[in-house]
Short mmCIF file of C-alpha atoms and ligand atoms in Angstrom, two decimals:
data_model
loop_
_atom_site.label_atom_id
_atom_site.label_comp_id
_atom_site.label_asym_id
_atom_site.label_seq_id
_atom_site.Cartn_x
_atom_site.Cartn_y
_atom_site.Cartn_z
CA UNK A 1 18.92 27.08 -30.64
CA UNK A 2 17.17 30.68 -30.51
CA UNK A 3 19.59 33.99 -29.73
CA UNK A 4 17.44 36.59 -28.36
CA UNK A 5 18.65 39.82 -28.59
CA UNK A 6 18.43 43.23 -26.15
CA UNK A 7 15.88 45.78 -27.24
CA UNK A 8 19.55 48.11 -27.23
CA UNK A 9 21.47 45.59 -29.74
CA UNK A 10 22.64 47.46 -32.47
CA UNK A 11 23.50 46.05 -36.18
CA UNK A 12 26.61 45.56 -35.63
CA UNK A 13 25.56 43.16 -32.40
CA UNK A 14 23.75 41.17 -34.50
CA UNK A 15 26.49 40.93 -37.31
CA UNK A 16 28.52 39.99 -35.14
CA UNK A 17 26.45 36.77 -33.53
CA UNK A 18 25.93 35.95 -37.71
CA UNK A 19 29.11 35.89 -37.85
CA UNK A 20 30.53 33.67 -35.21
CA UNK A 21 27.81 31.13 -35.58
CA UNK A 22 29.25 30.85 -39.52
CA UNK A 23 32.98 30.28 -38.06
CA UNK A 24 31.25 27.56 -36.16
CA UNK A 25 29.48 26.10 -39.09
CA UNK A 26 26.41 26.85 -38.16
CA UNK A 27 23.84 29.21 -39.81
CA UNK A 28 21.98 31.84 -38.59
CA UNK A 29 18.59 33.11 -39.36
CA UNK A 30 17.86 36.88 -38.23
CA UNK A 31 14.06 37.61 -37.53
CA UNK A 32 13.34 41.41 -36.65
CA UNK A 33 10.22 41.89 -34.53
CA UNK A 34 8.79 45.01 -33.43
CA UNK A 35 10.55 45.40 -29.94
CA UNK A 36 13.28 42.60 -30.43
CA UNK A 37 15.15 40.72 -32.88
CA UNK A 38 15.76 37.10 -32.64
CA UNK A 39 18.22 34.70 -34.37
CA UNK A 40 17.66 31.45 -34.45
CA UNK A 41 20.88 28.81 -35.15
CA UNK A 42 20.75 26.12 -37.32
CA UNK A 43 24.09 23.46 -37.05
CA UNK A 44 25.88 21.71 -34.39
CA UNK A 45 24.34 22.50 -30.76
CA UNK A 46 27.57 21.62 -29.07
CA UNK A 47 29.60 23.36 -30.93
CA UNK A 48 27.47 26.49 -30.23
CA UNK A 49 27.80 25.91 -26.02
CA UNK A 50 31.69 26.71 -26.90
CA UNK A 51 30.89 30.14 -28.61
CA UNK A 52 29.94 31.76 -25.09
CA UNK A 53 26.75 33.67 -26.94
CA UNK A 54 25.41 34.64 -23.73
CA UNK A 55 28.53 37.04 -23.21
CA UNK A 56 28.33 38.75 -26.53
CA UNK A 57 27.49 42.63 -26.70
CA UNK A 58 23.73 42.87 -27.34
CA UNK A 59 22.37 39.50 -26.50
CA UNK A 60 19.60 39.27 -24.05
CA UNK A 61 19.10 35.61 -23.90
CA UNK A 62 20.36 32.48 -25.27
CA UNK A 63 17.34 29.47 -25.59
CA UNK A 64 17.60 25.51 -26.54
CA UNK A 65 15.20 24.58 -28.20
CA UNK A 66 15.89 20.74 -29.43
CA UNK A 67 13.00 18.91 -28.61
CA UNK A 68 11.92 18.66 -25.38
CA UNK A 69 10.55 15.23 -25.36
CA UNK A 70 14.32 14.07 -25.57
CA UNK A 71 14.06 10.28 -24.66
CA UNK A 72 10.86 9.22 -26.83
CA UNK A 73 12.04 11.59 -29.81
CA UNK A 74 13.26 10.68 -32.96
CA UNK A 75 16.01 13.05 -33.40
CA UNK A 76 17.93 11.34 -31.16
CA UNK A 77 17.29 7.55 -32.01
CA UNK A 78 15.96 7.60 -35.76
CA UNK A 79 15.34 3.76 -35.78
CA UNK A 80 11.63 3.16 -34.83
CA UNK A 81 11.66 0.90 -31.38
CA UNK A 82 10.32 -2.56 -31.28
CA UNK A 83 8.78 -2.79 -27.58
CA UNK A 84 8.39 -6.61 -26.74
CA UNK A 85 5.45 -8.04 -24.80
CA UNK A 86 5.59 -11.37 -23.15
CA UNK A 87 7.60 -11.99 -26.29
CA UNK A 88 5.33 -10.72 -28.92
CA UNK A 89 6.87 -7.66 -30.71
CA UNK A 90 4.62 -4.42 -31.31
CA UNK A 91 6.82 -2.66 -34.01
CA UNK A 92 7.46 -1.31 -37.41
CA UNK A 93 7.79 -4.70 -39.12
CA UNK A 94 4.66 -6.08 -38.28
CA UNK A 95 0.92 -5.22 -37.07
CA UNK A 96 -0.44 -6.67 -33.16
CA UNK A 97 -3.67 -7.31 -33.09
CA UNK A 98 -4.80 -6.92 -29.60
CA UNK A 99 -8.22 -8.08 -28.29
CA UNK A 100 -10.25 -8.46 -25.50
CA UNK A 101 -13.01 -7.46 -23.33
CA UNK A 102 -13.20 -3.95 -22.12
CA UNK A 103 -14.03 -5.14 -18.89
CA UNK A 104 -13.46 -8.25 -16.99
CA UNK A 105 -16.44 -9.68 -15.66
CA UNK A 106 -16.57 -13.24 -14.96
CA UNK A 107 -14.21 -16.05 -15.65
CA UNK A 108 -16.25 -17.33 -17.81
CA UNK A 109 -17.02 -14.29 -19.70
CA UNK A 110 -13.41 -13.10 -20.24
CA UNK A 111 -12.21 -16.98 -21.07
CA UNK A 112 -14.95 -17.07 -23.75
CA UNK A 113 -13.54 -13.60 -24.83
CA UNK A 114 -10.08 -14.73 -24.72
CA UNK A 115 -10.75 -17.54 -26.63
CA UNK A 116 -12.37 -15.58 -29.17
CA UNK A 117 -9.41 -13.43 -29.65
CA UNK A 118 -6.94 -16.29 -30.00
CA UNK A 119 -8.36 -18.36 -32.67
CA UNK A 120 -9.05 -15.14 -34.86
CA UNK A 121 -5.57 -14.53 -34.87
CA UNK A 122 -4.72 -11.91 -31.87
CA UNK A 123 -1.24 -12.31 -30.25
CA UNK A 124 -2.22 -10.61 -26.45
CA UNK A 125 -5.48 -10.24 -24.44
CA UNK A 126 -6.55 -6.98 -22.97
CA UNK A 127 -9.28 -6.79 -20.21
CA UNK A 128 -9.95 -4.03 -17.67
CA UNK A 129 -10.01 -4.89 -13.91
CA UNK A 130 -9.70 -1.45 -12.92
CA UNK A 131 -12.11 1.07 -14.81
CA UNK A 132 -12.02 4.57 -15.02
CA UNK A 133 -15.80 4.92 -15.47
CA UNK A 134 -16.97 8.62 -16.30
CA UNK A 135 -20.11 7.84 -14.19
CA UNK A 136 -19.42 6.78 -10.05
CA UNK A 137 -22.17 4.41 -10.45
CA UNK A 138 -21.47 2.52 -13.39
CA UNK A 139 -19.29 -0.77 -12.84
CA UNK A 140 -15.80 0.06 -12.00
CA UNK A 141 -13.90 -3.25 -12.31
CA UNK A 142 -13.35 -6.20 -10.31
CA UNK A 143 -9.95 -5.19 -8.92
CA UNK A 144 -7.51 -7.80 -7.83
CA UNK A 145 -9.97 -10.44 -8.41
CA UNK A 146 -10.29 -9.75 -11.91
CA UNK A 147 -6.55 -9.60 -12.30
CA UNK A 148 -6.21 -12.90 -10.68
CA UNK A 149 -9.35 -14.25 -13.65
CA UNK A 150 -6.68 -12.51 -16.08
CA UNK A 151 -3.70 -14.57 -15.04
CA UNK A 152 -6.03 -17.80 -14.98
CA UNK A 153 -6.96 -17.03 -18.63
CA UNK A 154 -3.45 -16.10 -19.60
CA UNK A 155 -2.39 -19.71 -18.32
CA UNK A 156 -5.52 -21.48 -20.25
CA UNK A 157 -4.62 -19.47 -23.66
CA UNK A 158 -1.16 -18.27 -23.54
CA UNK A 159 -2.23 -14.99 -24.56
CA UNK A 160 -0.05 -12.39 -22.54
CA UNK A 161 -2.26 -9.50 -20.83
CA UNK A 162 -2.40 -5.85 -21.26
CA UNK A 163 -4.87 -3.98 -18.49
CA UNK A 164 -5.29 -0.88 -17.04
CA UNK A 165 -3.67 0.68 -14.20
CA UNK A 166 -5.76 3.89 -12.86
CA UNK A 167 -3.53 4.35 -9.26
CA UNK A 168 -0.60 5.13 -8.78
CA UNK A 169 -0.57 2.85 -5.76
CA UNK A 170 -2.18 0.22 -7.62
CA UNK A 171 1.16 -0.22 -9.65
CA UNK A 172 2.77 -2.89 -7.92
CA UNK A 173 0.13 -4.85 -7.88
CA UNK A 174 -1.24 -4.86 -11.48
CA UNK A 175 2.34 -4.94 -12.97
CA UNK A 176 2.80 -8.14 -10.69
CA UNK A 177 0.05 -9.76 -13.02
CA UNK A 178 -0.21 -7.87 -16.22
CA UNK A 179 2.65 -8.24 -19.48
CA UNK A 180 1.94 -4.91 -20.11
CA UNK A 181 0.52 -1.63 -18.45
CA UNK A 182 -2.37 0.24 -19.75
CA UNK A 183 -2.43 3.85 -18.98
CA UNK A 184 -6.20 5.52 -20.05
CA UNK A 185 -6.98 8.67 -21.97
CA UNK A 186 -8.75 10.16 -18.73
CA UNK A 187 -5.15 9.04 -16.86
CA UNK A 188 -3.17 10.63 -19.44
CA UNK A 189 -1.53 13.54 -17.48
CA UNK A 190 -1.74 11.79 -14.36
CA UNK A 191 1.80 12.39 -13.66
CA UNK A 192 2.35 10.45 -10.42
CA UNK A 193 0.79 7.67 -12.12
CA UNK A 194 2.88 7.92 -15.28
CA UNK A 195 6.36 8.40 -13.19
CA UNK A 196 5.08 5.15 -10.88
CA UNK A 197 5.01 3.04 -14.13
CA UNK A 198 8.25 4.57 -15.14
CA UNK A 199 9.61 2.86 -12.49
CA UNK A 200 8.25 -0.62 -12.65
CA UNK A 201 9.94 -2.42 -15.81
CA UNK A 202 7.39 -3.61 -17.26
CA UNK A 203 6.23 -2.58 -20.94
CA UNK A 204 3.38 0.54 -20.88
CA UNK A 205 0.62 1.30 -23.61
CA UNK A 206 -0.01 5.17 -23.05
CA UNK A 207 -3.40 6.02 -24.51
CA UNK A 208 -3.35 9.90 -25.91
CA UNK A 209 -5.35 12.15 -23.48
CA UNK A 210 -8.88 13.14 -25.20
CA UNK A 211 -8.21 16.76 -25.10
CA UNK A 212 -3.86 16.12 -25.38
CA UNK A 213 -2.39 17.78 -28.46
CA UNK A 214 0.25 15.54 -29.61
CA UNK A 215 3.05 17.47 -28.06
CA UNK A 216 1.37 16.61 -24.90
CA UNK A 217 1.32 12.90 -25.32
CA UNK A 218 4.53 12.98 -26.05
CA UNK A 219 5.64 14.66 -23.09
CA UNK A 220 3.56 12.45 -20.95
CA UNK A 221 5.23 9.33 -22.66
CA UNK A 222 8.70 11.34 -21.45
CA UNK A 223 7.74 11.14 -17.93
CA UNK A 224 7.44 7.26 -18.27
CA UNK A 225 10.93 7.37 -20.26
CA UNK A 226 12.37 10.01 -17.97
CA UNK A 227 12.27 6.94 -14.99
CA UNK A 228 14.11 4.79 -17.24
CA UNK A 229 11.44 2.59 -18.91
CA UNK A 230 11.63 3.06 -22.81
CA UNK A 231 9.04 0.15 -23.35
CA UNK A 232 6.24 2.57 -24.43
CA UNK A 233 3.45 1.94 -26.73
CA UNK A 234 1.36 4.99 -27.94
CA UNK A 235 -2.31 4.50 -28.71
CA UNK A 236 -4.42 6.71 -30.54
CA UNK A 237 -8.26 6.53 -29.27
CA UNK A 238 -9.70 9.30 -30.68
CA UNK A 239 -9.81 12.81 -29.38
CA UNK A 240 -12.98 15.53 -28.44
CA UNK A 241 -14.25 17.74 -31.18
CA UNK A 242 -17.39 19.05 -31.93
CA UNK A 243 -18.91 15.72 -33.60
CA UNK A 244 -21.23 13.72 -32.07
CA UNK A 245 -21.97 11.33 -34.20
CA UNK A 246 -18.84 9.50 -33.30
CA UNK A 247 -18.17 8.96 -29.32
CA UNK A 248 -14.71 10.22 -30.26
CA UNK A 249 -13.14 11.70 -33.40
CA UNK A 250 -10.15 9.33 -34.45
CA UNK A 251 -7.21 11.66 -35.08
CA UNK A 252 -5.83 8.92 -37.85
CA UNK A 253 -2.77 11.72 -38.82
CA UNK A 254 -1.74 11.22 -35.16
CA UNK A 255 -0.14 8.10 -36.34
CA UNK A 256 2.05 9.39 -39.08
CA UNK A 257 2.95 12.65 -36.84
CA UNK A 258 3.48 10.71 -33.92
CA UNK A 259 5.73 8.30 -35.77
CA UNK A 260 7.65 10.98 -37.01
CA UNK A 261 8.43 12.85 -34.14
CA UNK A 262 9.10 9.68 -31.76
CA UNK A 263 11.00 6.18 -31.94
CA UNK A 264 8.00 4.96 -30.09
CA UNK A 265 5.18 2.29 -31.75
CA UNK A 266 2.03 3.88 -32.31
CA UNK A 267 -1.49 1.69 -32.15
CA UNK A 268 -4.69 2.63 -32.74
CA UNK A 269 -7.87 2.06 -30.54
CA UNK A 270 -10.98 1.68 -33.23
CA UNK A 271 -13.06 0.57 -30.46
CA UNK A 272 -13.09 3.60 -27.97
CA UNK A 273 -12.90 5.78 -31.19
CA UNK A 274 -15.54 5.43 -32.64
CA UNK A 275 -17.51 3.77 -30.15
CA UNK A 276 -19.78 1.90 -32.35
CA UNK A 277 -19.78 -1.50 -33.65
CA UNK A 278 -20.15 -0.68 -37.32
CA UNK A 279 -17.08 1.65 -37.24
CA UNK A 280 -14.41 -0.85 -36.05
CA UNK A 281 -13.79 -2.49 -38.96
CA UNK A 282 -13.45 0.75 -41.29
CA UNK A 283 -11.28 2.29 -38.48
CA UNK A 284 -8.85 -0.62 -38.66
CA UNK A 285 -8.55 -0.71 -42.43
CA UNK A 286 -7.61 3.01 -41.85
CA UNK A 287 -5.61 2.00 -39.20
CA UNK A 288 -3.61 -0.48 -41.15
CA UNK A 289 -2.94 1.83 -44.09
CA UNK A 290 -1.77 4.81 -42.36
CA UNK A 291 1.29 2.49 -40.80
CA UNK A 292 -0.10 2.14 -36.90
CA UNK A 293 2.18 -0.51 -35.98
CA UNK A 294 -0.98 -2.51 -34.07
CA UNK A 295 -4.84 -2.03 -32.90
CA UNK A 296 -6.55 -3.08 -29.91
CA UNK A 297 -10.09 -4.23 -30.17
CA UNK A 298 -12.92 -4.62 -27.83
CA UNK A 299 -14.83 -8.17 -28.11
CA UNK A 300 -17.80 -9.72 -26.00
CA UNK A 301 -19.10 -13.26 -26.25
CA UNK A 302 -22.73 -11.50 -25.21
CA UNK A 303 -22.24 -7.65 -25.98
CA UNK A 304 -25.67 -7.09 -25.12
CA UNK A 305 -24.98 -8.19 -21.96
CA UNK A 306 -21.57 -6.66 -21.35
CA UNK A 307 -21.14 -4.10 -18.58
CA UNK A 308 -19.12 -2.00 -20.47
CA UNK A 309 -19.19 -0.39 -23.82
CA UNK A 310 -21.08 -3.38 -25.58
CA UNK A 311 -22.32 -1.12 -28.19
CA UNK A 312 -18.48 -1.28 -29.64
CA UNK A 313 -17.62 -4.86 -28.88
CA UNK A 314 -16.82 -7.04 -31.51
CA UNK A 315 -18.49 -10.72 -31.74
CA UNK A 316 -16.89 -13.82 -33.05
CA UNK A 317 -17.37 -13.39 -36.76
CA UNK A 318 -16.95 -9.58 -36.86
CA UNK A 319 -13.01 -9.87 -34.86
CA UNK A 320 -12.48 -12.89 -37.66
CA UNK A 321 -13.45 -10.77 -40.16
CA UNK A 322 -10.93 -7.88 -39.26
CA UNK A 323 -8.35 -10.23 -38.54
CA UNK A 324 -8.87 -11.42 -42.20
CA UNK A 325 -8.81 -7.96 -43.24
CA UNK A 326 -5.40 -6.83 -41.42
CA UNK A 327 -3.58 -10.46 -42.44
CA UNK A 328 -4.74 -8.81 -46.52
CA UNK A 329 -3.55 -5.52 -45.93
CA UNK A 330 -0.26 -6.25 -43.92
CA UNK A 331 1.62 -6.88 -46.77
CA UNK A 332 1.02 -4.48 -48.66
CA UNK A 333 2.51 -2.03 -45.89
CA UNK A 334 5.68 -4.29 -45.60
CA UNK A 335 4.66 -5.90 -42.67
CA UNK A 336 3.16 -9.15 -41.27
CA UNK A 337 0.49 -9.84 -38.84
CA UNK A 338 2.33 -10.84 -35.62
CA UNK A 339 0.44 -14.09 -35.07
CA UNK A 340 1.21 -15.39 -38.51
CA UNK A 341 4.77 -13.77 -38.53
CA UNK A 342 5.58 -16.29 -35.23
CA UNK A 343 3.83 -18.99 -37.08
CA UNK A 344 5.88 -18.85 -40.00
CA UNK A 345 9.02 -17.85 -38.17
C1 PEP B 401 -10.16 0.90 -22.60
O1 PEP B 401 -9.14 0.89 -23.37
O2 PEP B 401 -10.66 0.44 -21.62
C2 PEP B 401 -10.24 2.37 -22.01
C3 PEP B 401 -10.92 2.78 -20.97
O3 PEP B 401 -9.98 2.96 -22.93
P1 PEP B 401 -10.20 4.89 -22.91
O4 PEP B 401 -8.94 5.07 -21.82
O5 PEP B 401 -9.21 5.05 -24.02
O6 PEP B 401 -11.24 5.48 -23.02
MN1 MN B 402 -14.03 0.61 -23.01
#
């Protein structure tokens, strides 16, 4: 809470505020600017609320500055949350591997990618049926036909599905197939879409906007939470910087920063951050080492034929190696790779 004193406030007025805050068990920090004095209060906001500070002589304004993202904030919820997607946990005790094709292209390609994911040890299948492409001439996804393919592949493999929704009008339809809805970087501040997925009762993976600050990312999550859905997983997928060697710059510090500010799980997308196959493993190592709650990885049985993001897609052996490294690193962080945890449970 911050008290803004008016320009006419006297030293006596300031002293009176400091004193009354002290009687309520708080501390007051006085900052004098050129044109005004502000007093920062630390203590029990509820008790300050009973003091009628606004009515005191010299007080121009009283501003509450407890975090704006109340529902997703860790202040009000110190324990880190676990979100369950079709029974698969994403949270602080485990590391979850999500893998699958960038886009659903054919039943055969999706099934092969899902089998690669499953046999390597992934617990969730990713795959886009609605693709938010930069170019309107690029492959836009198969739409509902793609969702049906995903549902068939789920039946075949048992892997729950994570898939993107790009339009608020499609939320109900996508949710009727998906186990978790993905909001992509380009829609990370599409507030109507955020509110729609907040009302649908399915877990949501919220990617960070490529130009969004961590604060803006958490506020986007707050839009979902405010509609009653707290099953949100945050996904750091790289941000826009001056660097052109990688597709995006993986902001690895965003993981512990977001985990400190919010109780929500935080995963990393090494595929869309680097945009290059050779970077996926090193970025995954970094993600697990820094404490990410999972990673989401693009795989494709024939990356050279992929309709979307082939250059970053892993093939079978790469994914096995990645899972092996995750399995080795996770115990160092006091965690287990999810499939292994379930297998030994
Ligand atoms: C994706 O995961 O398929 C995707 C489009 O990612 P992003 O929104 O991070 O670009
Ligand atoms: Mn992609």
